[in-house]
Coordinates of C-alpha atoms and ligand atoms in Angstrom, one line a residue:
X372 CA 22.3 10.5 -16.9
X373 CA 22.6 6.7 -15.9
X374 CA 19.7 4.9 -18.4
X375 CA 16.8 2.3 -17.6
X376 CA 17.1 2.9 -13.9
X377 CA 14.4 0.0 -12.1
X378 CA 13.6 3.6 -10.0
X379 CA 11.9 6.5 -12.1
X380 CA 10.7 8.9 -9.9
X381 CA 12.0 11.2 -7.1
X382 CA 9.7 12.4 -4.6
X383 CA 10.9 15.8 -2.6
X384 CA 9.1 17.1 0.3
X385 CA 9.6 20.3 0.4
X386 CA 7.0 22.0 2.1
X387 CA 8.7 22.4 6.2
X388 CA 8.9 25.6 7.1
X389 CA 12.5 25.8 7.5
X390 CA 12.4 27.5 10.9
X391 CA 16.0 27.5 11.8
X392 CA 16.7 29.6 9.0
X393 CA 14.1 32.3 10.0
X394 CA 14.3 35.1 8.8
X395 CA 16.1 33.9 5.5
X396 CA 13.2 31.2 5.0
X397 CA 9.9 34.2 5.7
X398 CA 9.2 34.3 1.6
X399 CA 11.7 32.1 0.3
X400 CA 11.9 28.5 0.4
X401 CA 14.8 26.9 1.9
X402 CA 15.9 24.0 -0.4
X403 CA 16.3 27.3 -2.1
X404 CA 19.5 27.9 -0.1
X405 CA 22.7 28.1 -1.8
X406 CA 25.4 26.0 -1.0
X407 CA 28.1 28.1 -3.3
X408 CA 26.1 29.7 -6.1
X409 CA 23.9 25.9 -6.4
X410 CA 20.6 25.6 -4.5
X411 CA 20.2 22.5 -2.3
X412 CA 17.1 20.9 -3.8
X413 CA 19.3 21.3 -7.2
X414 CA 21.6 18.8 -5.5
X415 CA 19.5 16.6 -4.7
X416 CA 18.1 16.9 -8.1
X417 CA 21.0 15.9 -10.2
X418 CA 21.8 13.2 -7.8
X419 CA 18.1 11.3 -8.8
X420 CA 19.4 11.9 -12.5
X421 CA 22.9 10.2 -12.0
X422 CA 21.0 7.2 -10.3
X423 CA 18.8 6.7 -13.8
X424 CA 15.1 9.1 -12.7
X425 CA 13.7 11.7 -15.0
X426 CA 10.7 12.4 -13.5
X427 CA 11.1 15.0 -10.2
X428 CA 7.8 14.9 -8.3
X429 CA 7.5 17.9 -5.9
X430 CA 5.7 18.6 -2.8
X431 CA 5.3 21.9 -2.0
X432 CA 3.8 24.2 -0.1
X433 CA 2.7 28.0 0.5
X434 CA 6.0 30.7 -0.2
X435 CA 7.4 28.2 -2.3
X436 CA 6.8 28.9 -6.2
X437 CA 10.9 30.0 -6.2
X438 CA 11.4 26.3 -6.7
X439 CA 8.7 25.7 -9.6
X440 CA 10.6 28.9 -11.6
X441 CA 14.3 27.8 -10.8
X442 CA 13.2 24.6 -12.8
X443 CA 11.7 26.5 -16.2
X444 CA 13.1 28.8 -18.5
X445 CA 14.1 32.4 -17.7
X446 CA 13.7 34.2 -20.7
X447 CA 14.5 37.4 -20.1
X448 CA 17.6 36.2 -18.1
X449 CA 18.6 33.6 -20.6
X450 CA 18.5 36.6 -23.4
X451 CA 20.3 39.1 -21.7
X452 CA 23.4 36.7 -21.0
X453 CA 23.0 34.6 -24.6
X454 CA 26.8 35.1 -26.0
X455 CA 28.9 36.7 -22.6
X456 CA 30.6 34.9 -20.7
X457 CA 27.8 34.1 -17.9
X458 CA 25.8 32.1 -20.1
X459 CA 28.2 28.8 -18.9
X460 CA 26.8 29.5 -15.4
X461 CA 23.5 28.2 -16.8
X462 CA 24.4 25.1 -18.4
X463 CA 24.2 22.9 -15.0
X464 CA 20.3 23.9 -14.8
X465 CA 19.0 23.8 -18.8
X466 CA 20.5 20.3 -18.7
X467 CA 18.4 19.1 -15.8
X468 CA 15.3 21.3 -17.8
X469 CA 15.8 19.7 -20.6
X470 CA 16.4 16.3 -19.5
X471 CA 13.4 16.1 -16.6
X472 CA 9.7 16.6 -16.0
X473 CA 8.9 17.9 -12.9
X474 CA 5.3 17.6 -11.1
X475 CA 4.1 19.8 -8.4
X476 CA 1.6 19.0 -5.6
X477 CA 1.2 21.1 -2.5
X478 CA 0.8 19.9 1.2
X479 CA -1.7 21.9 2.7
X480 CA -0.9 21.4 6.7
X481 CA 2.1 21.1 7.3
X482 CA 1.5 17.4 9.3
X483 CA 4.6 15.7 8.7
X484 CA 7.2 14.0 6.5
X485 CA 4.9 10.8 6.0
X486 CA 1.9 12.9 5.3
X487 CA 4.1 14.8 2.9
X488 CA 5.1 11.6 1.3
X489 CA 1.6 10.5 0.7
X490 CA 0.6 14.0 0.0
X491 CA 3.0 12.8 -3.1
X492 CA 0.8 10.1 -4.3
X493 CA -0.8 11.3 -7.4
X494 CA 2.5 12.1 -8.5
X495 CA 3.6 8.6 -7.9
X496 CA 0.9 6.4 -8.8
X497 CA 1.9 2.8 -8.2
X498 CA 5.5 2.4 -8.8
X499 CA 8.6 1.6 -6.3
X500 CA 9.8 5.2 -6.0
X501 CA 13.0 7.5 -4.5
X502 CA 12.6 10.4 -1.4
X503 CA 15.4 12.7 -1.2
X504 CA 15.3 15.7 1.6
X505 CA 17.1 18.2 0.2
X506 CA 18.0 19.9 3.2
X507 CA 20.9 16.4 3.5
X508 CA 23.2 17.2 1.2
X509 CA 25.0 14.2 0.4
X510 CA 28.0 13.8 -1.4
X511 CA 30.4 11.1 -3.1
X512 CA 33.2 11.6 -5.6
X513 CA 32.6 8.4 -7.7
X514 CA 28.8 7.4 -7.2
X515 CA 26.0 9.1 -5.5
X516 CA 23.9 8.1 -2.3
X517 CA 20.6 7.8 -4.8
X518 CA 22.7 5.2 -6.7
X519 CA 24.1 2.9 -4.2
X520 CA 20.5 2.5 -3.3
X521 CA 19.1 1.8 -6.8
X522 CA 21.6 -1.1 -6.8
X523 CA 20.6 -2.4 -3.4
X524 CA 17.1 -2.4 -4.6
X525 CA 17.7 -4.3 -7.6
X526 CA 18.9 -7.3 -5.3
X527 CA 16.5 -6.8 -2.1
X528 CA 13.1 -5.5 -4.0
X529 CA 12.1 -3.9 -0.8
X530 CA 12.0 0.0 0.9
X531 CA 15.7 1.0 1.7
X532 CA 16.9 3.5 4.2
X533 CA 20.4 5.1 3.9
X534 CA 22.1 5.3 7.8
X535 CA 24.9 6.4 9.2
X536 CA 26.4 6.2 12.6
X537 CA 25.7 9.2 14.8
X538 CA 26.9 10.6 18.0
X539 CA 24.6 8.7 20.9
X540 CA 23.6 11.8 22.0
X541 CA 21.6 13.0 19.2
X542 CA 19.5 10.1 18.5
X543 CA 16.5 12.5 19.3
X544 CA 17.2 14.1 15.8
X545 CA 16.8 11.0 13.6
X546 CA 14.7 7.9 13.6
X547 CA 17.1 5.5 14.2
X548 CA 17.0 1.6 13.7
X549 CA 18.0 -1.3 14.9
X550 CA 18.1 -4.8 12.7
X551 CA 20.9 -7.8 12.0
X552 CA 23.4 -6.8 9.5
X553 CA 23.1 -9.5 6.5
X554 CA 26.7 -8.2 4.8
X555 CA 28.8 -5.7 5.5
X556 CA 27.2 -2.3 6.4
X557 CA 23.3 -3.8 5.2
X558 CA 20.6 -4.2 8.0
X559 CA 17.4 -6.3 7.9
X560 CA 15.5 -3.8 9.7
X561 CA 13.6 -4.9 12.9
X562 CA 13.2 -1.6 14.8
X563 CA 12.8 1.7 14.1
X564 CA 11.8 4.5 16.4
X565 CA 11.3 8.2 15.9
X566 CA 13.9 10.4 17.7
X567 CA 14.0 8.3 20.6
X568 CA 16.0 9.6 23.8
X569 CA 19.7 8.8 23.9
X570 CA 18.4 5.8 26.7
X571 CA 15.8 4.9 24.9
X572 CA 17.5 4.3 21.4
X573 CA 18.1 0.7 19.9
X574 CA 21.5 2.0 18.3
X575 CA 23.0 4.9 17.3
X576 CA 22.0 3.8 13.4
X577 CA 20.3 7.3 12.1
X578 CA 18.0 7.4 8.9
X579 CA 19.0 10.5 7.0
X580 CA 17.1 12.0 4.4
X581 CA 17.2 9.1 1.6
X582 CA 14.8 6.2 1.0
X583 CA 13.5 4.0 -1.5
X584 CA 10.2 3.0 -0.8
X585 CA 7.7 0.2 -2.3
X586 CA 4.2 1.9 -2.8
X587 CA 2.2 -0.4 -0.4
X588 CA 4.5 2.3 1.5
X589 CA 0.9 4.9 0.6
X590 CA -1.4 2.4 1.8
X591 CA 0.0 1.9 5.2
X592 CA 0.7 5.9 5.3
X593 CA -3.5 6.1 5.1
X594 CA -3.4 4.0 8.6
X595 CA -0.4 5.8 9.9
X596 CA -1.7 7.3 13.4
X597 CA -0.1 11.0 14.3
X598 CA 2.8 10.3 16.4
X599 CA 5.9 12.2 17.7
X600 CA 5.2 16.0 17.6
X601 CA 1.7 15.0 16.4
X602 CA 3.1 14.6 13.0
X603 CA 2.2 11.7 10.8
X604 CA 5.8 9.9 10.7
X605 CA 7.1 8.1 8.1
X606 CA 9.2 5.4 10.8
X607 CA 6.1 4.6 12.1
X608 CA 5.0 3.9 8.3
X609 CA 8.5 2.1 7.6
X610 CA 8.3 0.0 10.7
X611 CA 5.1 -2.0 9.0
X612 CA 7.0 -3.1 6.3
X613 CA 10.1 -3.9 9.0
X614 CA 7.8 -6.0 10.6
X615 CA 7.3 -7.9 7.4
X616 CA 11.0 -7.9 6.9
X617 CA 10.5 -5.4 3.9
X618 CA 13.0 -2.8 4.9
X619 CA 17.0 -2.4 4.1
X620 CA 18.7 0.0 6.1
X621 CA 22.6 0.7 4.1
X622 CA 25.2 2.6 5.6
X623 CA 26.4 3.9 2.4
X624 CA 29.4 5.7 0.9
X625 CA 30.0 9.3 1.0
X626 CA 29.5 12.3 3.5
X627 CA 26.3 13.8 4.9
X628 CA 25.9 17.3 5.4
X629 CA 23.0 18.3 7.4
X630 CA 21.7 21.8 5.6
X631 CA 18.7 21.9 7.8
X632 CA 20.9 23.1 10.3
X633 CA 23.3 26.3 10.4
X634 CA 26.5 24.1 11.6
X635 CA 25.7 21.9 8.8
X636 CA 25.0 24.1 5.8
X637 CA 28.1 26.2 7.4
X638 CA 30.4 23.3 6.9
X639 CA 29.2 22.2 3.2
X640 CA 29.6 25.8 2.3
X641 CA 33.4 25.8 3.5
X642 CA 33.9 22.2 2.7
X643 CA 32.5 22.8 -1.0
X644 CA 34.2 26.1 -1.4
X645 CA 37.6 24.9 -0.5
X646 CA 37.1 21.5 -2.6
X647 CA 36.6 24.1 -5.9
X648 CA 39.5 26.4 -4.9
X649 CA 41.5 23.1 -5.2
X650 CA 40.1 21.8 -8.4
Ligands
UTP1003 P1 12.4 19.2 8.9 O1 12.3 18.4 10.1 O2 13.8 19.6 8.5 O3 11.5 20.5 9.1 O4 11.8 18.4 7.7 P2 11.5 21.9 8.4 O5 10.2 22.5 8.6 O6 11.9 21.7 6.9 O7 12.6 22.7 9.1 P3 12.7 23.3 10.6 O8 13.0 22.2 11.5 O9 11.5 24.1 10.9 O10 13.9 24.2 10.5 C1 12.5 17.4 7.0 C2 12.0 17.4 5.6 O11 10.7 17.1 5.5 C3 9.9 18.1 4.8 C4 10.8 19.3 4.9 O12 10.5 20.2 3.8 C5 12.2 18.8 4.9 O13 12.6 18.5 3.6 N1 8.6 18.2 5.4 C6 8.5 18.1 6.8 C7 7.5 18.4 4.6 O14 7.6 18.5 3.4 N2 6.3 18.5 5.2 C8 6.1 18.4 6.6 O15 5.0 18.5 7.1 C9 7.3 18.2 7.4

């Protein structure tokens, strides 16, 4: 784990229902998903460790105590495979035990990704602060999403979103921005709207499930009307700080994969499979 990271804590919403896994996601979460024999949120998790955070804050909701338990101890488990030759398959996990804290809060109605994030708060407290969705899987061979960011937060001091380019037809899956690109590949946000229709949207620049946010972030949230679907979004809560010129949105290094969705969590299965059969 990368040392004296400016960024200490993750945040994970993790409460969603998962509906497009239905029935998988009935009783069992789905960051709990596998992707090979490693769930997603476990991903995401080691990724906030390489980028420097110990301290995992979750928010949770009802059906989804599998992910408080696949971060603790089993055991009875951990007994009945001490000396075999299983015992290695639990060295990736008692690492991230023994190296992490994790804090649990639950969202209560299910109102959106922004409420989710200030659902968060107490877990916070007043500190600039990381958001990974678990559900993006993101890889990179030499450094992780979660780390690219750190750095760029270290020059900018300011909320960062990670983007990448999308199909123009899609732009009503994202929230998608629109700002003047200072260097290479890094926006000054100007605009950002929530899953706008392919006519309507100011680029085809789509946020994806990373951010580094400033905590005036929870202050604004407290203002944030409902918006699209109702939900309190966390664009609308971004674009505040845009408007100040307090947002970074980075194209960064590596490749998405979107778990939320079956195509998605198809392809990082096969892609990830065949990667390890050629290790
Ligand atoms: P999604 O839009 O993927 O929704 O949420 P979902 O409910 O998880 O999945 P579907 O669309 O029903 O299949 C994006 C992220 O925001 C979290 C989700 O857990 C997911 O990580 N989220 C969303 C919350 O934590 N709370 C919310 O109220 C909404």
């Amino acid at each position: 784990m990368k040392k004296n990271s400016t960024i200490k804590v993750c945040l994970f919403p993790a409460a969603g229902y998962g509906t497009r896994f239905l029935p998988a996601t009935k009783s069992m979460p789905k960051e709990m998903l596998p992707i090979l024999t490693k769930p997603l949120i476990q991903y995401g998790v080691e990724e906030a460790m390489n980028a420097g955070m110990n301290t995992m804050a979750i928010v949770t909701g009802r059906g989804k105590r599998a992910i408080e338990d696949h971060f603790d101890i089993s055991y009875e488990l951990e007994h009945q495979i001490k000396g075999t030759t299983k015992e290695k398959m639990l060295a990736d996990i008692r690492h991230i035990i023994d190296n992490c804290t994790f804090s649990y809060t639950r969202q209560k109605e299910m109102k959106g990704l922004g409420h989710a994030i200030l659902t968060g708060e107490p877990l916070i407290g007043h500190q600039p602060f990381a958001v990974i969705l678990a559900d993006d899987l993101c890889v990179n061979e030499s450094q992780g999403v979660l780390s690219q960011m750190v750095k760029l937060y270290e020059k900018f001091q300011c909320s960062i979103v990670a983007i990448e380019e999308i199909d123009p037809q899609q732009t009503d899956k994202y929230g998608v921005i629109a700002g003047i690109e200072i260097e290479p590949g890094i926006f000054r946000v100007n605009t950002m709207v929530e899953k706008p229709a392919p006519e309507d949207a100011p680029s085809n620049l789509a946020i994806i499930g990373r951010y580094i946010l400033t905590p005036d972030i929870f202050d604004i949230l407290q203002q944030t009307k409902p918006g699209k679907a109702g939900e309190i979004q966390i664009t609308d809560a971004l674009m505040e700080q845009a408007r100040q010129g307090n947002v970074i949105a980075y194209k960064f290094n590596g490749k998405r994969y979107d778990c939320g969705s079956i195509d998605g969590y198809v392809q990082a299965t096969v892609e990830l499979y065949n990667e390890m059969k050629n290790k």
